Amino acid sequence: MDPPRGFLVSLWNFICFLPYFIGLLVLGFIKGIILCPLICLIMAIGNSALILGLWPVHFLWTSYCIVRSKLFGPVLKLVLCLCVSVLLISWPFIGIVGSIIGGAAYGLLAPMFATFKAVGVGKTHEVFHCIYDGTWDTVKETFTIVGDFRDVCYYSYYSVMDDLRNQQPQEAKYYEIRILYLPGAILAGVLGFLIDMPAISLIAFFKSPYMLVKGWHHLFRDCIGREGPFLETICVPFAGLAILLWPLAVVGAVLGSIASSIFLGAYAAVVTYQESSLWLGLCYIVASLSIYDEYSNDILDMPEGSCFPRPQYRKNTVPSEIGSRASSFSRSNSFRKPPSRMVSIKAPMIELKPLELLDALFKVCQRHGEVMVSKGLITLKDIEDAESNKDSNTVIGIGLPAYCLLQALLHSAKANSSGILLDDDVTEITSTNRPKDAVFDWFLNPLLIIKDQIKAENLSESEEDYLGKLVLLSGDAERMKDSNIISSAPESDLKRAELGALARRLRGIMKSISRYPTFKRRFDDSIKTISEDLARKNGGNKAASGRETVPRTKSTFTRIFSQRSIKSRTEYHGSYQETEPVIDRDVEIA
């Protein structure tokens, strides 16, 4: 029986596309080879200078913060200082080697991806962009990466250390180590490392050929049938590149398994310490082999089960947890049936990425910031302090974005939304359609909980206003003594305590978000812009002190979180994000 006509057409299109694809691949590879040494040199020198220059400060300040911390007891402080010293001693070597490898990989791959993107749908002057794209842009992005790494090593590091040093223990009880169980925990951790690492490495090594063959089988089948990653035309170059680079993915999976086996085996020390039993720690070492074997079988769609025993390593194990864990490794019918691909044909995919939501946050900060300026809640001194980082940007850098998040949660609670409803009253961020980013979960789930708490509180208008002032200004103790803020506080002590707890949680989440390098870079650009506007407005003279209220004009706050300061997202992150058929949308948070 002759094959179907669709198969022959797809096969012919694939054969015709091969020279086109190979030409782009060779061109991108040539650009990568030329730029790779330069990019590697820039990243290695920049990151190495930061690592070596800040290493003495990191070593001393980390030890000082651990010693001064009120969260840990004396013995735990000693153990942490020893462990952290080992990590800090090895940090220069790990950081420099990682910078060299990362710079070489980025210098080689970024021009290749840029070459393929130059021929995407809607592109003009494709020949010019195939040659130019990924050259100078890659060099500029490399300097941006070094700058972001500086932000992590300096601003983010000191922010984390300050929290560690100043944070108070809950219920006045600090964490301490039970010295009696420490030798057994160390012994279990060492045995777990010595047993699990070679055993898991062998399992991963023997399963790697199956992963290689099966991966190629699926990719070639989808390529010929125009399914999966080959369904959309714009994704074909990247999917074709995936076929060529699939062996590297297999090698990376094996190396990742070897690296994870270190932590998986060393976790036996935690089990031994928590359960106060060396025997249960040894049981975990055996069970961890079964856990990894079953998990890898599930990922590779191999027969279920494991040849390794799985003894119980917890004293108090809830039966429902065992069932849920067992069911997680058994594949239901939904796993056996391939996902429907008609969705991407009938309607384009609407996707919100974390950086797009960050862009929306900056846009909303502009609108709410103008209102705060007109009310006198944000002053000229706040802007100057934010520019000079005098007070950790408590009002503008933390308070204002947190206030915008609060308004989004209030809007979602009033609309009875199951997630976070954006300002367009159409787009809703939930746990199902959220951006597929593990880091995003760290912030989305707590925000959903806070939204439910706000909804349960059933706040009045005055209470909402008071909560907003707490979120915006609670970092400034002098500002909180203002009579206007005190007069709007609820009469109930319980209600004030509940609103204060919500404000602290929102500011804490926002402070964690502000530690990411892209936030710091964009925030600095915004502060620089507003400072230039204020200098022009005031004739180049800045107020030395006092809380002078900034007039509500477009030249003062409109550009503080302007779209211009964040448009670099499309340039900087262009080489990191996969090209997908998405709808460009202007998203606002509240």
mmCIF file with all atom_site columns, C-alpha atoms in Angstrom, residues 439-581:
data_model
loop_
_atom_site.group_PDB
_atom_site.id
_atom_site.type_symbol
_atom_site.label_atom_id
_atom_site.label_alt_id
_atom_site.label_comp_id
_atom_site.label_asym_id
_atom_site.label_entity_id
_atom_site.label_seq_id
_atom_site.pdbx_PDB_ins_code
_atom_site.Cartn_x
_atom_site.Cartn_y
_atom_site.Cartn_z
_atom_site.occupancy
_atom_site.B_iso_or_equiv
_atom_site.pdbx_formal_charge
_atom_site.auth_seq_id
_atom_site.auth_comp_id
_atom_site.auth_asym_id
_atom_site.auth_atom_id
_atom_site.pdbx_PDB_model_num
ATOM 1   C CA . VAL A 1 439 ? 11.325  30.659 40.110 1.00 0.00 ? 439 VAL A CA 1
ATOM 2   C CA . PHE A 1 440 ? 7.945   32.200 39.304 1.00 0.00 ? 440 PHE A CA 1
ATOM 3   C CA . ASP A 1 441 ? 6.267   29.630 41.587 1.00 0.00 ? 441 ASP A CA 1
ATOM 4   C CA . TRP A 1 442 ? 8.244   30.957 44.540 1.00 0.00 ? 442 TRP A CA 1
ATOM 5   C CA . PHE A 1 443 ? 6.356   34.237 44.275 1.00 0.00 ? 443 PHE A CA 1
ATOM 6   C CA . LEU A 1 444 ? 3.016   33.291 42.691 1.00 0.00 ? 444 LEU A CA 1
ATOM 7   C CA . ASN A 1 445 ? 1.874   30.821 45.342 1.00 0.00 ? 445 ASN A CA 1
ATOM 8   C CA . PRO A 1 446 ? 2.536   33.179 48.311 1.00 0.00 ? 446 PRO A CA 1
ATOM 9   C CA . LEU A 1 447 ? 0.777   35.997 46.459 1.00 0.00 ? 447 LEU A CA 1
ATOM 10  C CA . LEU A 1 448 ? -2.275  33.793 45.875 1.00 0.00 ? 448 LEU A CA 1
ATOM 11  C CA . ILE A 1 449 ? -2.345  32.979 49.594 1.00 0.00 ? 449 ILE A CA 1
ATOM 12  C CA . ILE A 1 450 ? -2.147  36.675 50.496 1.00 0.00 ? 450 ILE A CA 1
ATOM 13  C CA . LYS A 1 451 ? -4.957  37.396 48.043 1.00 0.00 ? 451 LYS A CA 1
ATOM 14  C CA . ASP A 1 452 ? -7.164  34.798 49.747 1.00 0.00 ? 452 ASP A CA 1
ATOM 15  C CA . GLN A 1 453 ? -6.324  36.304 53.140 1.00 0.00 ? 453 GLN A CA 1
ATOM 16  C CA . ILE A 1 454 ? -7.225  39.791 51.910 1.00 0.00 ? 454 ILE A CA 1
ATOM 17  C CA . LYS A 1 455 ? -10.498 38.451 50.540 1.00 0.00 ? 455 LYS A CA 1
ATOM 18  C CA . ALA A 1 456 ? -11.289 36.775 53.867 1.00 0.00 ? 456 ALA A CA 1
ATOM 19  C CA . GLU A 1 457 ? -10.559 40.006 55.758 1.00 0.00 ? 457 GLU A CA 1
ATOM 20  C CA . ASN A 1 458 ? -13.255 41.871 53.773 1.00 0.00 ? 458 ASN A CA 1
ATOM 21  C CA . LEU A 1 459 ? -11.426 45.178 54.154 1.00 0.00 ? 459 LEU A CA 1
ATOM 22  C CA . SER A 1 460 ? -13.192 48.495 54.142 1.00 0.00 ? 460 SER A CA 1
ATOM 23  C CA . GLU A 1 461 ? -12.005 51.418 52.019 1.00 0.00 ? 461 GLU A CA 1
ATOM 24  C CA . SER A 1 462 ? -10.220 53.046 54.944 1.00 0.00 ? 462 SER A CA 1
ATOM 25  C CA . GLU A 1 463 ? -8.523  49.767 55.870 1.00 0.00 ? 463 GLU A CA 1
ATOM 26  C CA . GLU A 1 464 ? -7.365  49.320 52.269 1.00 0.00 ? 464 GLU A CA 1
ATOM 27  C CA . ASP A 1 465 ? -5.913  52.835 52.339 1.00 0.00 ? 465 ASP A CA 1
ATOM 28  C CA . TYR A 1 466 ? -4.128  52.118 55.622 1.00 0.00 ? 466 TYR A CA 1
ATOM 29  C CA . LEU A 1 467 ? -2.747  48.817 54.290 1.00 0.00 ? 467 LEU A CA 1
ATOM 30  C CA . GLY A 1 468 ? -1.477  50.606 51.185 1.00 0.00 ? 468 GLY A CA 1
ATOM 31  C CA . LYS A 1 469 ? 0.359   53.171 53.310 1.00 0.00 ? 469 LYS A CA 1
ATOM 32  C CA . LEU A 1 470 ? 1.869   50.377 55.400 1.00 0.00 ? 470 LEU A CA 1
ATOM 33  C CA . VAL A 1 471 ? 3.140   48.602 52.307 1.00 0.00 ? 471 VAL A CA 1
ATOM 34  C CA . LEU A 1 472 ? 4.540   51.801 50.816 1.00 0.00 ? 472 LEU A CA 1
ATOM 35  C CA . LEU A 1 473 ? 6.096   53.447 53.876 1.00 0.00 ? 473 LEU A CA 1
ATOM 36  C CA . SER A 1 474 ? 6.662   50.798 56.569 1.00 0.00 ? 474 SER A CA 1
ATOM 37  C CA . GLY A 1 475 ? 10.356  50.746 55.730 1.00 0.00 ? 475 GLY A CA 1
ATOM 38  C CA . ASP A 1 476 ? 10.664  54.340 56.937 1.00 0.00 ? 476 ASP A CA 1
ATOM 39  C CA . ALA A 1 477 ? 10.091  54.477 60.712 1.00 0.00 ? 477 ALA A CA 1
ATOM 40  C CA . GLU A 1 478 ? 9.937   58.291 60.823 1.00 0.00 ? 478 GLU A CA 1
ATOM 41  C CA . ARG A 1 479 ? 7.366   58.425 58.041 1.00 0.00 ? 479 ARG A CA 1
ATOM 42  C CA . MET A 1 480 ? 5.132   55.932 59.850 1.00 0.00 ? 480 MET A CA 1
ATOM 43  C CA . LYS A 1 481 ? 4.802   58.383 62.754 1.00 0.00 ? 481 LYS A CA 1
ATOM 44  C CA . ASP A 1 482 ? 2.930   60.779 60.483 1.00 0.00 ? 482 ASP A CA 1
ATOM 45  C CA . SER A 1 483 ? -0.402  61.789 62.014 1.00 0.00 ? 483 SER A CA 1
ATOM 46  C CA . ASN A 1 484 ? -2.258  61.133 58.742 1.00 0.00 ? 484 ASN A CA 1
ATOM 47  C CA . ILE A 1 485 ? -1.161  57.513 58.749 1.00 0.00 ? 485 ILE A CA 1
ATOM 48  C CA . ILE A 1 486 ? -1.868  56.987 62.442 1.00 0.00 ? 486 ILE A CA 1
ATOM 49  C CA . SER A 1 487 ? -5.328  58.523 62.179 1.00 0.00 ? 487 SER A CA 1
ATOM 50  C CA . SER A 1 488 ? -6.345  56.146 59.372 1.00 0.00 ? 488 SER A CA 1
ATOM 51  C CA . ALA A 1 489 ? -5.337  53.038 61.343 1.00 0.00 ? 489 ALA A CA 1
ATOM 52  C CA . PRO A 1 490 ? -8.140  50.673 62.431 1.00 0.00 ? 490 PRO A CA 1
ATOM 53  C CA . GLU A 1 491 ? -9.217  50.919 66.046 1.00 0.00 ? 491 GLU A CA 1
ATOM 54  C CA . SER A 1 492 ? -8.895  47.172 66.648 1.00 0.00 ? 492 SER A CA 1
ATOM 55  C CA . ASP A 1 493 ? -5.428  46.051 67.715 1.00 0.00 ? 493 ASP A CA 1
ATOM 56  C CA . LEU A 1 494 ? -6.042  42.656 66.106 1.00 0.00 ? 494 LEU A CA 1
ATOM 57  C CA . LYS A 1 495 ? -6.916  44.239 62.771 1.00 0.00 ? 495 LYS A CA 1
ATOM 58  C CA . ARG A 1 496 ? -3.815  46.450 62.860 1.00 0.00 ? 496 ARG A CA 1
ATOM 59  C CA . ALA A 1 497 ? -1.658  43.418 63.606 1.00 0.00 ? 497 ALA A CA 1
ATOM 60  C CA . GLU A 1 498 ? -3.196  41.454 60.718 1.00 0.00 ? 498 GLU A CA 1
ATOM 61  C CA . LEU A 1 499 ? -2.716  44.316 58.261 1.00 0.00 ? 499 LEU A CA 1
ATOM 62  C CA . GLY A 1 500 ? 0.860   44.807 59.473 1.00 0.00 ? 500 GLY A CA 1
ATOM 63  C CA . ALA A 1 501 ? 1.614   41.126 58.869 1.00 0.00 ? 501 ALA A CA 1
ATOM 64  C CA . LEU A 1 502 ? 0.201   41.324 55.328 1.00 0.00 ? 502 LEU A CA 1
ATOM 65  C CA . ALA A 1 503 ? 2.297   44.431 54.627 1.00 0.00 ? 503 ALA A CA 1
ATOM 66  C CA . ARG A 1 504 ? 5.478   42.765 55.875 1.00 0.00 ? 504 ARG A CA 1
ATOM 67  C CA . ARG A 1 505 ? 4.875   39.696 53.720 1.00 0.00 ? 505 ARG A CA 1
ATOM 68  C CA . LEU A 1 506 ? 4.253   41.760 50.587 1.00 0.00 ? 506 LEU A CA 1
ATOM 69  C CA . ARG A 1 507 ? 7.365   43.834 51.173 1.00 0.00 ? 507 ARG A CA 1
ATOM 70  C CA . GLY A 1 508 ? 9.357   40.674 51.820 1.00 0.00 ? 508 GLY A CA 1
ATOM 71  C CA . ILE A 1 509 ? 8.225   39.148 48.521 1.00 0.00 ? 509 ILE A CA 1
ATOM 72  C CA . MET A 1 510 ? 9.036   42.364 46.703 1.00 0.00 ? 510 MET A CA 1
ATOM 73  C CA . LYS A 1 511 ? 12.447  42.512 48.342 1.00 0.00 ? 511 LYS A CA 1
ATOM 74  C CA . SER A 1 512 ? 13.187  39.001 47.085 1.00 0.00 ? 512 SER A CA 1
ATOM 75  C CA . ILE A 1 513 ? 12.117  39.985 43.567 1.00 0.00 ? 513 ILE A CA 1
ATOM 76  C CA . SER A 1 514 ? 14.331  43.094 43.715 1.00 0.00 ? 514 SER A CA 1
ATOM 77  C CA . ARG A 1 515 ? 17.387  40.894 44.258 1.00 0.00 ? 515 ARG A CA 1
ATOM 78  C CA . TYR A 1 516 ? 17.229  39.565 40.724 1.00 0.00 ? 516 TYR A CA 1
ATOM 79  C CA . PRO A 1 517 ? 19.784  41.260 38.480 1.00 0.00 ? 517 PRO A CA 1
ATOM 80  C CA . THR A 1 518 ? 17.375  42.416 35.770 1.00 0.00 ? 518 THR A CA 1
ATOM 81  C CA . PHE A 1 519 ? 15.319  44.312 38.353 1.00 0.00 ? 519 PHE A CA 1
ATOM 82  C CA . LYS A 1 520 ? 18.359  46.158 39.705 1.00 0.00 ? 520 LYS A CA 1
ATOM 83  C CA . ARG A 1 521 ? 19.597  47.125 36.259 1.00 0.00 ? 521 ARG A CA 1
ATOM 84  C CA . ARG A 1 522 ? 16.255  48.451 35.118 1.00 0.00 ? 522 ARG A CA 1
ATOM 85  C CA . PHE A 1 523 ? 15.644  50.224 38.384 1.00 0.00 ? 523 PHE A CA 1
ATOM 86  C CA . ASP A 1 524 ? 18.991  52.026 38.101 1.00 0.00 ? 524 ASP A CA 1
ATOM 87  C CA . ASP A 1 525 ? 18.131  53.177 34.571 1.00 0.00 ? 525 ASP A CA 1
ATOM 88  C CA . SER A 1 526 ? 14.806  54.504 35.806 1.00 0.00 ? 526 SER A CA 1
ATOM 89  C CA . ILE A 1 527 ? 16.370  56.411 38.715 1.00 0.00 ? 527 ILE A CA 1
ATOM 90  C CA . LYS A 1 528 ? 18.958  57.904 36.385 1.00 0.00 ? 528 LYS A CA 1
ATOM 91  C CA . THR A 1 529 ? 16.209  59.118 34.068 1.00 0.00 ? 529 THR A CA 1
ATOM 92  C CA . ILE A 1 530 ? 14.152  60.705 36.826 1.00 0.00 ? 530 ILE A CA 1
ATOM 93  C CA . SER A 1 531 ? 17.239  62.385 38.283 1.00 0.00 ? 531 SER A CA 1
ATOM 94  C CA . GLU A 1 532 ? 18.013  63.970 34.925 1.00 0.00 ? 532 GLU A CA 1
ATOM 95  C CA . ASP A 1 533 ? 14.445  65.230 34.666 1.00 0.00 ? 533 ASP A CA 1
ATOM 96  C CA . LEU A 1 534 ? 14.559  66.675 38.164 1.00 0.00 ? 534 LEU A CA 1
ATOM 97  C CA . ALA A 1 535 ? 17.908  68.328 37.460 1.00 0.00 ? 535 ALA A CA 1
ATOM 98  C CA . ARG A 1 536 ? 16.485  70.024 34.362 1.00 0.00 ? 536 ARG A CA 1
ATOM 99  C CA . LYS A 1 537 ? 13.354  71.089 36.213 1.00 0.00 ? 537 LYS A CA 1
ATOM 100 C CA . ASN A 1 538 ? 15.225  72.537 39.179 1.00 0.00 ? 538 ASN A CA 1
ATOM 101 C CA . GLY A 1 539 ? 17.913  74.189 37.102 1.00 0.00 ? 539 GLY A CA 1
ATOM 102 C CA . GLY A 1 540 ? 20.517  71.570 37.936 1.00 0.00 ? 540 GLY A CA 1
ATOM 103 C CA . ASN A 1 541 ? 20.249  72.173 41.687 1.00 0.00 ? 541 ASN A CA 1
ATOM 104 C CA . LYS A 1 542 ? 19.103  69.308 43.874 1.00 0.00 ? 542 LYS A CA 1
ATOM 105 C CA . ALA A 1 543 ? 17.616  69.722 47.296 1.00 0.00 ? 543 ALA A CA 1
ATOM 106 C CA . ALA A 1 544 ? 20.119  68.780 49.951 1.00 0.00 ? 544 ALA A CA 1
ATOM 107 C CA . SER A 1 545 ? 17.606  67.638 52.543 1.00 0.00 ? 545 SER A CA 1
ATOM 108 C CA . GLY A 1 546 ? 13.996  67.826 53.670 1.00 0.00 ? 546 GLY A CA 1
ATOM 109 C CA . ARG A 1 547 ? 10.853  66.240 52.351 1.00 0.00 ? 547 ARG A CA 1
ATOM 110 C CA . GLU A 1 548 ? 10.042  68.495 49.521 1.00 0.00 ? 548 GLU A CA 1
ATOM 111 C CA . THR A 1 549 ? 7.022   67.224 47.638 1.00 0.00 ? 549 THR A CA 1
ATOM 112 C CA . VAL A 1 550 ? 7.543   66.697 43.936 1.00 0.00 ? 550 VAL A CA 1
ATOM 113 C CA . PRO A 1 551 ? 4.825   68.273 41.765 1.00 0.00 ? 551 PRO A CA 1
ATOM 114 C CA . ARG A 1 552 ? 2.738   65.847 39.758 1.00 0.00 ? 552 ARG A CA 1
ATOM 115 C CA . THR A 1 553 ? 4.082   66.467 36.290 1.00 0.00 ? 553 THR A CA 1
ATOM 116 C CA . LYS A 1 554 ? 5.029   64.245 33.442 1.00 0.00 ? 554 LYS A CA 1
ATOM 117 C CA . SER A 1 555 ? 8.651   65.361 33.659 1.00 0.00 ? 555 SER A CA 1
ATOM 118 C CA . THR A 1 556 ? 9.087   64.213 37.232 1.00 0.00 ? 556 THR A CA 1
ATOM 119 C CA . PHE A 1 557 ? 7.702   60.730 37.709 1.00 0.00 ? 557 PHE A CA 1
ATOM 120 C CA . THR A 1 558 ? 6.310   59.639 34.373 1.00 0.00 ? 558 THR A CA 1
ATOM 121 C CA . ARG A 1 559 ? 9.621   58.188 33.271 1.00 0.00 ? 559 ARG A CA 1
ATOM 122 C CA . ILE A 1 560 ? 10.717  56.728 36.611 1.00 0.00 ? 560 ILE A CA 1
ATOM 123 C CA . PHE A 1 561 ? 9.615   53.288 35.516 1.00 0.00 ? 561 PHE A CA 1
ATOM 124 C CA . SER A 1 562 ? 9.165   54.121 31.866 1.00 0.00 ? 562 SER A CA 1
ATOM 125 C CA . GLN A 1 563 ? 8.892   51.596 29.105 1.00 0.00 ? 563 GLN A CA 1
ATOM 126 C CA . ARG A 1 564 ? 12.109  52.877 27.619 1.00 0.00 ? 564 ARG A CA 1
ATOM 127 C CA . SER A 1 565 ? 14.092  51.641 30.605 1.00 0.00 ? 565 SER A CA 1
ATOM 128 C CA . ILE A 1 566 ? 12.821  48.122 30.091 1.00 0.00 ? 566 ILE A CA 1
ATOM 129 C CA . LYS A 1 567 ? 12.761  47.813 26.321 1.00 0.00 ? 567 LYS A CA 1
ATOM 130 C CA . SER A 1 568 ? 16.191  46.240 26.525 1.00 0.00 ? 568 SER A CA 1
ATOM 131 C CA . ARG A 1 569 ? 14.383  43.040 27.513 1.00 0.00 ? 569 ARG A CA 1
ATOM 132 C CA . THR A 1 570 ? 13.774  42.135 23.909 1.00 0.00 ? 570 THR A CA 1
ATOM 133 C CA . GLU A 1 571 ? 17.410  42.687 23.084 1.00 0.00 ? 571 GLU A CA 1
ATOM 134 C CA . TYR A 1 572 ? 19.016  41.187 26.174 1.00 0.00 ? 572 TYR A CA 1
ATOM 135 C CA . HIS A 1 573 ? 16.843  38.122 26.492 1.00 0.00 ? 573 HIS A CA 1
ATOM 136 C CA . GLY A 1 574 ? 16.377  37.493 22.827 1.00 0.00 ? 574 GLY A CA 1
ATOM 137 C CA . SER A 1 575 ? 19.046  34.807 22.749 1.00 0.00 ? 575 SER A CA 1
ATOM 138 C CA . TYR A 1 576 ? 17.728  32.983 25.806 1.00 0.00 ? 576 TYR A CA 1
ATOM 139 C CA . GLN A 1 577 ? 14.032  32.568 25.079 1.00 0.00 ? 577 GLN A CA 1
ATOM 140 C CA . GLU A 1 578 ? 12.732  30.051 22.593 1.00 0.00 ? 578 GLU A CA 1
ATOM 141 C CA . THR A 1 579 ? 10.798  31.519 19.724 1.00 0.00 ? 579 THR A CA 1
ATOM 142 C CA . GLU A 1 580 ? 7.127   30.566 20.067 1.00 0.00 ? 580 GLU A CA 1
ATOM 143 C CA . PRO A 1 581 ? 3.959   31.730 18.345 1.00 0.00 ? 581 PRO A CA 1
#
